[in-house]
Coordinates of C-alpha atoms and ligand atoms in Angstrom, one line a residue:
X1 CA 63.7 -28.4 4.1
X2 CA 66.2 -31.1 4.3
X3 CA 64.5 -33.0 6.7
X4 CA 66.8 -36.3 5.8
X5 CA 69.6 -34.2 6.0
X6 CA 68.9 -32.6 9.2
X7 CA 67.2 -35.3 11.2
X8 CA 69.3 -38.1 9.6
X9 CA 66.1 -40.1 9.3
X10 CA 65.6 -41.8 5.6
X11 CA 63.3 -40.3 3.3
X12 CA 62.3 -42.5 -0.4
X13 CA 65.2 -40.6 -1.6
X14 CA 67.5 -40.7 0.9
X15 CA 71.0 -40.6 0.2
X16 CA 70.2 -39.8 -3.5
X17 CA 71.9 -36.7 -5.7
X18 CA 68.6 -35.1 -7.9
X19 CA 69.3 -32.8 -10.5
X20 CA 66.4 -30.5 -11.3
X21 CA 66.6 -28.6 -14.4
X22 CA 64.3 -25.9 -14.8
X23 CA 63.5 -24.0 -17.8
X24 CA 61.9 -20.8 -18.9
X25 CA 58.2 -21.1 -17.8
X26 CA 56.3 -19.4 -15.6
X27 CA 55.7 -22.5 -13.7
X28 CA 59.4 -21.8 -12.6
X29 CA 58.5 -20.4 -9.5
X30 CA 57.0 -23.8 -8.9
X31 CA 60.0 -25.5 -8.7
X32 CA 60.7 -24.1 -5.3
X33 CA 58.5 -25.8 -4.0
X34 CA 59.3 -28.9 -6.2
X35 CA 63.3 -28.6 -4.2
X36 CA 61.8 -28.5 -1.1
X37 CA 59.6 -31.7 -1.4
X38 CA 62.7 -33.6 -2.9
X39 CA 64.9 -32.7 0.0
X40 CA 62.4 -33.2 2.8
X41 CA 62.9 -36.9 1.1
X42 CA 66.0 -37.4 1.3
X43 CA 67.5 -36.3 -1.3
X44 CA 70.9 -33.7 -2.0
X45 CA 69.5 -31.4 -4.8
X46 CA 71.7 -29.2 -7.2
X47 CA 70.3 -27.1 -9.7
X48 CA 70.5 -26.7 -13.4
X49 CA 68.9 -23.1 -14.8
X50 CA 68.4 -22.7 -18.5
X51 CA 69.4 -18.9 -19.5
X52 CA 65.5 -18.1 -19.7
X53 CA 64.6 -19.9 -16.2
X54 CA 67.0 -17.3 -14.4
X55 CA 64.3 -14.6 -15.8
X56 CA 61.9 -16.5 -13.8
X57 CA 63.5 -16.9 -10.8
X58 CA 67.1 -16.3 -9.3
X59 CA 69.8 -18.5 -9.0
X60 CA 69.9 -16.9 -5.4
X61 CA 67.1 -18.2 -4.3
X62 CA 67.9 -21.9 -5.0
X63 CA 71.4 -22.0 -4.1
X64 CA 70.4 -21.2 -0.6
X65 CA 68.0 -23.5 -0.1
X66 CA 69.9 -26.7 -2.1
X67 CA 72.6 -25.6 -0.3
X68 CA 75.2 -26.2 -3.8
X69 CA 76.2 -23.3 -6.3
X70 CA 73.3 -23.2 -8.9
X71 CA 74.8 -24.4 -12.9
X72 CA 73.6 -21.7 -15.2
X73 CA 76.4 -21.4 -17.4
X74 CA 77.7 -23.9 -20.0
X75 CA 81.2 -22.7 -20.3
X76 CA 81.8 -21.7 -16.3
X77 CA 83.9 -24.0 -15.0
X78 CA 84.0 -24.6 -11.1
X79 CA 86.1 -23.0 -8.7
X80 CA 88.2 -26.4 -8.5
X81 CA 88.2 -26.4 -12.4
X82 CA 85.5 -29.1 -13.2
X83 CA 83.0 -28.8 -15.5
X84 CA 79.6 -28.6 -13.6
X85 CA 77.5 -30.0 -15.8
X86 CA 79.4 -33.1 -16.4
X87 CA 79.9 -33.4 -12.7
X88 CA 76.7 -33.5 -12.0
X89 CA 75.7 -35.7 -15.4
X90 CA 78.2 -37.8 -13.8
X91 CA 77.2 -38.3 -10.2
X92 CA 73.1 -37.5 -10.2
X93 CA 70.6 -40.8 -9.5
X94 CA 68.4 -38.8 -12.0
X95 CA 67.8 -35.7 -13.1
X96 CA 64.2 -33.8 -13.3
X97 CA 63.5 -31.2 -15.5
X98 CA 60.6 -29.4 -14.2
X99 CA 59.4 -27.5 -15.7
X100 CA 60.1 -28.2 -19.1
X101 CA 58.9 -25.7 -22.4
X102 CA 58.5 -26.8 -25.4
X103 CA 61.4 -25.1 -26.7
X104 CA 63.1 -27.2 -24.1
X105 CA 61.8 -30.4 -25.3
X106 CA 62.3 -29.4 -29.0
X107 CA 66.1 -28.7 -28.0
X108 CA 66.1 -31.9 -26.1
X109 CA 64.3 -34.4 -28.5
X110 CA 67.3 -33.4 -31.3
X111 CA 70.5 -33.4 -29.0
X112 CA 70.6 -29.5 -29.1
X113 CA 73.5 -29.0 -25.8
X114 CA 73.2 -25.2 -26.0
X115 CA 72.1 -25.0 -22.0
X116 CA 73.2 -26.6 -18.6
X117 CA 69.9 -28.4 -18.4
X118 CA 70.0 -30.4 -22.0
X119 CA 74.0 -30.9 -21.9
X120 CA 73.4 -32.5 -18.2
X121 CA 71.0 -34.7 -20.2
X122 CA 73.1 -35.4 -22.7
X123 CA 75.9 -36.2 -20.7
X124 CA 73.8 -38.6 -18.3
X125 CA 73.3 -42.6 -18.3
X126 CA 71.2 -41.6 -15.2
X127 CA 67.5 -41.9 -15.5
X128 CA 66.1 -38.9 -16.7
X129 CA 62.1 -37.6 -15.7
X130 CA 60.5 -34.8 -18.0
X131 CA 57.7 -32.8 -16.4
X132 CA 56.4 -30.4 -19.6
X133 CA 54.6 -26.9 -19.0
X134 CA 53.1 -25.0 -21.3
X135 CA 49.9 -23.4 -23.4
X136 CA 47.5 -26.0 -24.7
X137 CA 48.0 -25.6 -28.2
X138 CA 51.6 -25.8 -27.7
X139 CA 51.0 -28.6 -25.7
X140 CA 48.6 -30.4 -28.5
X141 CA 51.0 -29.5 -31.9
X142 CA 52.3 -32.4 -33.6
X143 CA 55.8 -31.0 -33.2
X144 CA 55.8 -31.1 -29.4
X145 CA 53.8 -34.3 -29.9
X146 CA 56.5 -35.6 -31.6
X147 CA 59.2 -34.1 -29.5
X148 CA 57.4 -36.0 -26.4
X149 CA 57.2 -39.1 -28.2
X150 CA 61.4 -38.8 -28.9
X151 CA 62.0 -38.6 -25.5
X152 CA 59.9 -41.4 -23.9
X153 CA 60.5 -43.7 -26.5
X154 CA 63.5 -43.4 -27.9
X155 CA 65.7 -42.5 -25.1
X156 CA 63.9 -43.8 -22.4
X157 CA 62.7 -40.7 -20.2
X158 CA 59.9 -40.4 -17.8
X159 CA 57.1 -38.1 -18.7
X160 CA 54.9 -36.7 -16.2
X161 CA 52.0 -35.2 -18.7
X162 CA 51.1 -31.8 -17.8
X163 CA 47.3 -31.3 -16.2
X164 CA 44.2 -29.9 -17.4
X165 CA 43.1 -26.0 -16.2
X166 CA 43.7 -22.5 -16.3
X167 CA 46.8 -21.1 -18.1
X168 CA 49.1 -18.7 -17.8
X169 CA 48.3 -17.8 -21.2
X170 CA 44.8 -17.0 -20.3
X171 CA 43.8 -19.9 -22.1
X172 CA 42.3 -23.2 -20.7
X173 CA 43.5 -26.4 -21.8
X174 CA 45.7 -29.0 -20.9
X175 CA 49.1 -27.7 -20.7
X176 CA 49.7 -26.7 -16.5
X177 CA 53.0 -28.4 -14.8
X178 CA 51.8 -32.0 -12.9
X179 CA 51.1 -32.0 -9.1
X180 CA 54.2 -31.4 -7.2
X181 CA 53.8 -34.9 -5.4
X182 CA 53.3 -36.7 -8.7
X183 CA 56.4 -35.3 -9.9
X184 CA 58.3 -36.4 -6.5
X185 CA 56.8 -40.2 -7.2
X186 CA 58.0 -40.3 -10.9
X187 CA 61.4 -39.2 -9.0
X188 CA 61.2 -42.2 -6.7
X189 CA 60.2 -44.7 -9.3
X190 CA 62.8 -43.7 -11.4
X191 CA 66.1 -44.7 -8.8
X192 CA 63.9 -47.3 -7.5
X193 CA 66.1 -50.0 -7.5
X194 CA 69.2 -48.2 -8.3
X195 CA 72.0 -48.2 -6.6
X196 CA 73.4 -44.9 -5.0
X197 CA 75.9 -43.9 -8.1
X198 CA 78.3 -41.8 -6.0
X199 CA 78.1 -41.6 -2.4
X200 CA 81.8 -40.1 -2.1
X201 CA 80.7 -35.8 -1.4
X202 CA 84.3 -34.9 -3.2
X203 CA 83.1 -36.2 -6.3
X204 CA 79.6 -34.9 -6.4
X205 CA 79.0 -30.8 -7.2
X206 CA 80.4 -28.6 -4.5
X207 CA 78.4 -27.4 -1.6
X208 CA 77.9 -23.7 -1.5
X209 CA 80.4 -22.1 1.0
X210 CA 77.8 -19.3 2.9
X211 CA 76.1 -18.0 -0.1
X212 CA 77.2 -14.4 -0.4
X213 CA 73.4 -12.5 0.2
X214 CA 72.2 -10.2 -2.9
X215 CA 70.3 -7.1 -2.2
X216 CA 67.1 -9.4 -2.3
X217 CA 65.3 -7.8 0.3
X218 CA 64.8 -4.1 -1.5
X219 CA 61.6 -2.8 -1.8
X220 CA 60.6 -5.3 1.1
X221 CA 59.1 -3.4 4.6
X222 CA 60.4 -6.0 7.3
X223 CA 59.5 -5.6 10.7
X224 CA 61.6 -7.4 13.3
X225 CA 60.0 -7.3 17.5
X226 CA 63.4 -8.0 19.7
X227 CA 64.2 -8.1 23.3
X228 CA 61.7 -8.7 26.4
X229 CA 58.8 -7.2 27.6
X230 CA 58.8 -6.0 31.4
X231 CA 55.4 -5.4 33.0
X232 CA 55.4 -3.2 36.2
X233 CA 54.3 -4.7 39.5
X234 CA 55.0 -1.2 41.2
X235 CA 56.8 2.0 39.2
X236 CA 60.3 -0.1 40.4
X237 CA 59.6 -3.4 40.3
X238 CA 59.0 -5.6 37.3
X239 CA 58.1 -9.1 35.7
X240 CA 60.8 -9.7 33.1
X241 CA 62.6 -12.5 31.2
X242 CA 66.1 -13.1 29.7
X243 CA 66.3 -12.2 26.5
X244 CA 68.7 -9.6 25.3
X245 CA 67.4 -8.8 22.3
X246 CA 70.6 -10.2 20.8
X247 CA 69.2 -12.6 18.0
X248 CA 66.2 -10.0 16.9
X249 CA 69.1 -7.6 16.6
X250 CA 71.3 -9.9 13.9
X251 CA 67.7 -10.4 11.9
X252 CA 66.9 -6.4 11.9
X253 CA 71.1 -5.9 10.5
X254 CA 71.0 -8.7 8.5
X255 CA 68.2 -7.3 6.6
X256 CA 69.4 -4.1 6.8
X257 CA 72.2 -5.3 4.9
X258 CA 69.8 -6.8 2.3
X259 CA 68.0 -3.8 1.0
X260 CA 65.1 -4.1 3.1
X261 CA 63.1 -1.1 5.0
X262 CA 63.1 -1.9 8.6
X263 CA 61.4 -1.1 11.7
X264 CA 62.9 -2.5 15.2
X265 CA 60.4 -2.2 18.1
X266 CA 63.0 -3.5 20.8
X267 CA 61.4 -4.0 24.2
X268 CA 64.6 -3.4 26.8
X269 CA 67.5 -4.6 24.7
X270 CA 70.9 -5.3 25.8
X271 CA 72.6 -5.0 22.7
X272 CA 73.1 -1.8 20.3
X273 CA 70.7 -0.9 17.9
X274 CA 70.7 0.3 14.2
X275 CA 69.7 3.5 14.9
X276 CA 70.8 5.4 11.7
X277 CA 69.6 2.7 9.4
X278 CA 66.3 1.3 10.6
X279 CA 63.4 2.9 12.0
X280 CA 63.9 1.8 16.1
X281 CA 60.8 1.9 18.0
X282 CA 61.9 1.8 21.7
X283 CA 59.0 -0.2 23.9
X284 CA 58.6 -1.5 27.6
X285 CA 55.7 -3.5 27.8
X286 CA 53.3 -6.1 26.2
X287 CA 50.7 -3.3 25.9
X288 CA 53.0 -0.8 24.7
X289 CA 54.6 -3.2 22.4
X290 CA 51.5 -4.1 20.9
X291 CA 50.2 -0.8 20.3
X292 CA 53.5 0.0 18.5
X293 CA 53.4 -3.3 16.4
X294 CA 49.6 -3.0 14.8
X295 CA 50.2 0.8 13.8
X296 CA 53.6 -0.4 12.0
X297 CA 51.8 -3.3 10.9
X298 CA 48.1 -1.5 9.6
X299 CA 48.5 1.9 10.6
X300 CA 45.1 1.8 12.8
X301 CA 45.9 0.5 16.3
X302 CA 42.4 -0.2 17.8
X303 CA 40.5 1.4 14.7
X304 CA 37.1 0.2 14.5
X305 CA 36.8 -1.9 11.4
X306 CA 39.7 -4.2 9.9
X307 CA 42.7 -2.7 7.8
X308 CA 42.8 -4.1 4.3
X309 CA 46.8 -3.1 3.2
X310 CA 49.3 -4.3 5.0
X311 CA 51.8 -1.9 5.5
X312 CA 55.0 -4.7 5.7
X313 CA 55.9 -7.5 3.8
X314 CA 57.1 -9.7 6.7
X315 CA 57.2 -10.0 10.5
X316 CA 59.8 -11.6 12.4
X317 CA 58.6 -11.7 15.9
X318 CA 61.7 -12.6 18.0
X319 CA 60.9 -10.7 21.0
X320 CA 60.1 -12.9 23.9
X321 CA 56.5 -11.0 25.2
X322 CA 55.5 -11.3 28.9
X323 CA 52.6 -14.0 28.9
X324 CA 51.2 -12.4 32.0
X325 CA 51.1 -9.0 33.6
X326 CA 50.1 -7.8 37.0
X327 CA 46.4 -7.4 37.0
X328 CA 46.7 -4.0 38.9
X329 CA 50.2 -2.4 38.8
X330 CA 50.7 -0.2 41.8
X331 CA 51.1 3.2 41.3
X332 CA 53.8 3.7 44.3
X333 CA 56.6 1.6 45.3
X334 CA 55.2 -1.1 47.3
X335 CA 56.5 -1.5 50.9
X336 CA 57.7 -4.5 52.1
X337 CA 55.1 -6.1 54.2
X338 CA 54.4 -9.6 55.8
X339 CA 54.3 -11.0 52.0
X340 CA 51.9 -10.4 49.3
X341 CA 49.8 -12.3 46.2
X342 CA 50.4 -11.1 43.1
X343 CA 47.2 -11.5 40.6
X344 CA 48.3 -11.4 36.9
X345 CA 46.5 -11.7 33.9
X346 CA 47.3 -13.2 30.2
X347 CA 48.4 -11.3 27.8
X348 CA 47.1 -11.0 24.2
X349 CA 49.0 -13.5 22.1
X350 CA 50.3 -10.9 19.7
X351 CA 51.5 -12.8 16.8
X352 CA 48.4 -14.7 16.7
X353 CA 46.5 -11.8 16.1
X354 CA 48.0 -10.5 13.4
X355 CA 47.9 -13.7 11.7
X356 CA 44.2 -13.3 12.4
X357 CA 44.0 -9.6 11.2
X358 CA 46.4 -10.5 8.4
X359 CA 44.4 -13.5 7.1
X360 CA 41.1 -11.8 7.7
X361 CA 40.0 -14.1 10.5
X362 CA 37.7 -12.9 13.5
X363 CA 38.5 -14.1 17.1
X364 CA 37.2 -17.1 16.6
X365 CA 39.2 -18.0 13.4
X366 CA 36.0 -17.6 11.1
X367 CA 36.8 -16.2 8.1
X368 CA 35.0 -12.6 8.2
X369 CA 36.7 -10.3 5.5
X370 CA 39.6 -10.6 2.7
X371 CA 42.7 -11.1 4.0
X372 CA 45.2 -7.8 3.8
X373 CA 46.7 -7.4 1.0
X374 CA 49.7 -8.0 -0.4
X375 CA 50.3 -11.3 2.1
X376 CA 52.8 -10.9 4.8
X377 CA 55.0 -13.5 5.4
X378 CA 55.0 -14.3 9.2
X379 CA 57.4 -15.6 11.3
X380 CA 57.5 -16.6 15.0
X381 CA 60.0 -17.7 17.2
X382 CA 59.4 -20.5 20.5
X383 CA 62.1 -20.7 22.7
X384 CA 61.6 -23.7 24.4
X385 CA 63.8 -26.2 27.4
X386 CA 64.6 -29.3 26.0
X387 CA 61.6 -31.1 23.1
X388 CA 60.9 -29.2 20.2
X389 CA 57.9 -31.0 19.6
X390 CA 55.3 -28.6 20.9
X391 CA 57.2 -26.2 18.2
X392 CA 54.8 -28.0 15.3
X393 CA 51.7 -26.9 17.2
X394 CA 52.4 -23.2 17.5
X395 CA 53.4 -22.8 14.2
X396 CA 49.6 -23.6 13.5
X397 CA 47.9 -22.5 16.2
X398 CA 49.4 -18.5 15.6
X399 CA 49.2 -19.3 11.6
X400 CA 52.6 -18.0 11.1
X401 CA 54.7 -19.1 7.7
X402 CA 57.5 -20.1 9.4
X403 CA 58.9 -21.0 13.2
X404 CA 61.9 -20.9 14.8
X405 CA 62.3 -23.1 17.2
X406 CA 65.4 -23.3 20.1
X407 CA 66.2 -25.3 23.3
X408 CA 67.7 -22.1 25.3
X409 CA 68.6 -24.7 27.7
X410 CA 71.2 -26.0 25.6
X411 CA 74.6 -25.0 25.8
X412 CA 75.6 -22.1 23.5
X413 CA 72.1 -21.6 22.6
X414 CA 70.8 -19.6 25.5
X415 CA 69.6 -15.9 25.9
X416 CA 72.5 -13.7 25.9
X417 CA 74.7 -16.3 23.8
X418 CA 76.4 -15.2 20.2
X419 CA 75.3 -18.6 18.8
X420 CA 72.1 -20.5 18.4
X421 CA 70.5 -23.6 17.4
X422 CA 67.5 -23.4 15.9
X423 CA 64.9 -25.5 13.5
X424 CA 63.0 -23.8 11.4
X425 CA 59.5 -25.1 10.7
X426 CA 57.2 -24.2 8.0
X427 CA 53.9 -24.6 7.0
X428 CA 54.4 -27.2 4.5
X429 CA 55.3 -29.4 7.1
X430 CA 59.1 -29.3 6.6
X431 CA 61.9 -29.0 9.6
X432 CA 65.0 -27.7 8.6
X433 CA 67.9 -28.2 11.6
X434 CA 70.6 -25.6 11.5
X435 CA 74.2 -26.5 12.9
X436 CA 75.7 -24.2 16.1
X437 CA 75.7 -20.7 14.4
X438 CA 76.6 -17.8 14.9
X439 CA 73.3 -15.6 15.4
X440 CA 74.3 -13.2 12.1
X441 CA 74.5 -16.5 9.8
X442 CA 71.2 -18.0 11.9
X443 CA 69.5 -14.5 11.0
X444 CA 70.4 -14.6 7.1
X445 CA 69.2 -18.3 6.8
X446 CA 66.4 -17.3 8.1
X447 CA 66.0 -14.1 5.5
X448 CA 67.2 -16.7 2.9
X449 CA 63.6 -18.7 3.6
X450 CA 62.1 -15.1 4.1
X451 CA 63.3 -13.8 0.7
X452 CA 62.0 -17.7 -1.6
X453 CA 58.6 -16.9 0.0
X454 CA 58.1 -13.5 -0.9
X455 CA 59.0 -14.4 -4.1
X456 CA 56.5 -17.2 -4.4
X457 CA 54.3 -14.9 -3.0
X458 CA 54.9 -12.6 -6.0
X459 CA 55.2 -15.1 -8.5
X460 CA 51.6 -16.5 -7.4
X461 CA 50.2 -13.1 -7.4
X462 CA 51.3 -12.9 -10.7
X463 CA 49.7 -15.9 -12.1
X464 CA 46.5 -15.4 -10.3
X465 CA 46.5 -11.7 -11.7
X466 CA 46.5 -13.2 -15.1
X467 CA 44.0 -16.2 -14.3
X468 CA 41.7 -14.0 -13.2
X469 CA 42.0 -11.2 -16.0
X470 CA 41.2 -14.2 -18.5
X471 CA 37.7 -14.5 -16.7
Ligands
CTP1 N1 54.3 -14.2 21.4 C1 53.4 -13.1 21.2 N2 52.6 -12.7 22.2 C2 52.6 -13.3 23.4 C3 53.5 -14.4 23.6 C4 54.3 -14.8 22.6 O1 53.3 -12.6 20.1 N3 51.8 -12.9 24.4 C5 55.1 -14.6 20.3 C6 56.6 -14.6 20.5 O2 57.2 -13.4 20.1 C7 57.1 -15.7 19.7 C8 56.0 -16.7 19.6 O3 54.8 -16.0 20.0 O4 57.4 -15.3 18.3 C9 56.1 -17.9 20.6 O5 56.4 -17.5 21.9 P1 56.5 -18.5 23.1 O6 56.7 -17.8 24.3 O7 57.4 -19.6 22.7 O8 55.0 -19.2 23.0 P2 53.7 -18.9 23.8 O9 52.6 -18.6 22.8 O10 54.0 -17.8 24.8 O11 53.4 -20.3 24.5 P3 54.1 -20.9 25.8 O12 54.4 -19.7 26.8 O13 53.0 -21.8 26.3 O14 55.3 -21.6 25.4

């Protein structure tokens, strides 16, 4: 997210305030996604919910990742006593409404201001780009026709005609919200040539001070891996690394503090630990801490055959695990002699095998089985010394969701520190740099992402639940 932002490189909408409306479909969810291709071009995003589109989706969910206070109301006026809507009618490049219902659309084609997302439009001389979703014979009657008609031709807007396939209303038919990039292009096309209309941030809407977090996390198992593994050379000696256990810590309160179930398998932490809140699963080694992670995961460490519920909804695996252990730990102190050759052996990579397990993958990556069900979302850390760039590469190689990448070289960032740098990757492709934080605010950020994808997860299941009752 907010790659232009973050990387200050320019994206085709760099520099640009969208507005994206969203209405009550079920394509809603979709508009997630929709915010996140927009900003990894460029563009500053604010949000504009119609009073059914918050039944959809929360306006939680897109204020943290637009990063400005989501407009839902029509009579709220901002804490500095603007209107919102007019504010951002006044200072967005263009506005997207995505996706739009035909109730929307009928509202819209006859001047109907009784939401944030068709006053906006009202108020606007900006372009405006209409992206309809709905059931096919909605789609096909000669009102909606009509209403479609009003708004190209009459007042100028951009349609982006819904696609042909299966419907929410177990229907098929043309009627399904455009492709996501098609939608972005009609975006581009439409300032293309423009000039920014106001570059000055005080008169644009308000960026969200930190987003107070909801209880959005309830009903959610999260499992959170923290500190470092130790692996014995002799019953006193160990291999060991750095890490506290300080920023696995702020992810396990932080989602305590969000309704979520959590169990902490800390691997000789430095830092207290939640004990009375979370389940805390105290662990020493690679071995041990793997053991502990697959039965909290599946409930069948070693089991023959593969485990079809997962018994979590997300992984955040912050500990930092040995990569290698003494091949043949000594089983009494060793004496100091003229010198000695250690032989060590890999460890497992851990997180990549649950991805595996999770996504029903054998060894080899060959899909052998369904993957568990419902899907985890997975997230991995890589604590790296100065480039980021091999951060891309094992976010897909252990087919995690999202990464967290951080230079613990850098000042204030390091193991042990209260602050941390960090750019989160995802799968899509997008990098979103955080500022110097403290490790509590990088942790919520992070459960901000977490929380959007489990609802997309949901939101998906829901739709595909439906699709395939139809058939
Ligand atoms: N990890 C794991 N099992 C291992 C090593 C690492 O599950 N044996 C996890 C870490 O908890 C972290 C992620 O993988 O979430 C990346 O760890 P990192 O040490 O950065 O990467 P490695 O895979 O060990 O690669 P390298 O040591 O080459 O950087």
């Amino acid at each position: 997210m907010s790659a232009s932002r973050g990387l200050g490189t320019g994206g085709r909408l760099a520099g640009r305030l969208v507005a994206l409306g969203v209405t009550g479909s079920i394509a809603a969810y979709r508009a997630v996604e929709l915010l996140r291709l927009l900003t990894a071009e460029g563009a500053d995003v604010v949000v504009l919910l119609s009073p059914s589109a918050t039944r959809f989706m929360g306006p939680l969910t897109f204020a943290a990742l637009s990063r400005h206070p989501v407009e839902t109301e029509l009579l709220e006026l901002l804490p500095d006593g603007r209107i919102g809507h007019i504010v951002i009618a006044d200072s967005a490049d263009v506005i997207v409404v995505a996706p739009a219902t035909a109730h929307w659309l009928g509202a819209m084609a006859n001047g109907l201001a009784g939401d944030v997302v068709t006053a906006a439009c009202l108020a606007t001389s900006a372009p405006v780009v209409v992206a309809p979703a709905m059931d096919g014979d909605m789609w096909k009657h000669p009102a909606t026709q009509a209403n479609v008609a009003r708004l190209r031709d009459a007042f100028g807007y951009v349609i982006v005609a819904p696609e042909a396939g299966p419907l929410a209303s177990r229907q098929s038919g043309v009627g399904r919200l455009a492709g996501l990039p098609a939608i972005v292009d009609a975006v581009v096309a439409a300032v293309a040539g423009r000039r920014i209309r106001q570059s000055n941030a005080a008169a644009r809407p308000p960026l969200a001070t930190t987003p107070p977090r909801e209880a959005d996390l309830v009903g959610r198992h999260v499992v959170v891996t923290a500190g470092g593994t130790r692996e014995p050379i002799d019953p006193v000696r160990y291999i060991g690394n750095r890490s506290t256990g300080k920023m696995g810590v702020a992810i396990a309160e932080a989602a305590l503090e969000r309704g979520a179930a959590v169990t902490l398998i800390a691997a000789n932490v430095g830092v207290s630990l939640p004990e009375d809140r979370a389940r805390v699963v105290r662990v020493e080694t690679a071995g041990e801490l793997r053991a502990e992670l697959l039965d909290a995961l599946f409930g069948e460490p070693g089991a023959p055959g593969a485990p079809e519920t997962a018994r979590f909804d997300v992984l955040v695996m912050a500990a930092a695990v040995a990569d290698f252990t003494p091949a043949r730990p000594a089983g009494q102190k060793l004496t100091r002699g003229k010198g000695m050759n250690l032989e060590l052996q890999p460890t497992p990579d851990l997180l990549a095998e649950v991805a595996r397990i999770a996504r029903g993958l054998d060894s080899t990556g060959s899909a052998t089985r369904a993957p568990v069900r419902p899907t985890p979302v997975l997230v991995g850390f890589a604590a790296e010394t100065g480039s980021l760039d091999r951060a891309a590469d094992k976010l897909s190689a252990k087919r995690v969701d999202l990464l967290v990448a951080n230079d613990v070289a850098e000042a204030g960032s390091g193991f042990g520190s209260d602050t941390n740098r960090v750019v989160i990757l995802d799968a899509a492709g997008g990098r979103d740099e955080l500022p110097l934080l403290p490790k509590r605010e990088v942790a919520d950020r992070l459960l901000d992402r977490v929380a959007a994808a489990l609802d997309e997860r949901d939101a998906a299941g829901q739709t595909a639940r439906m699709q395939e009752a139809q058939q």
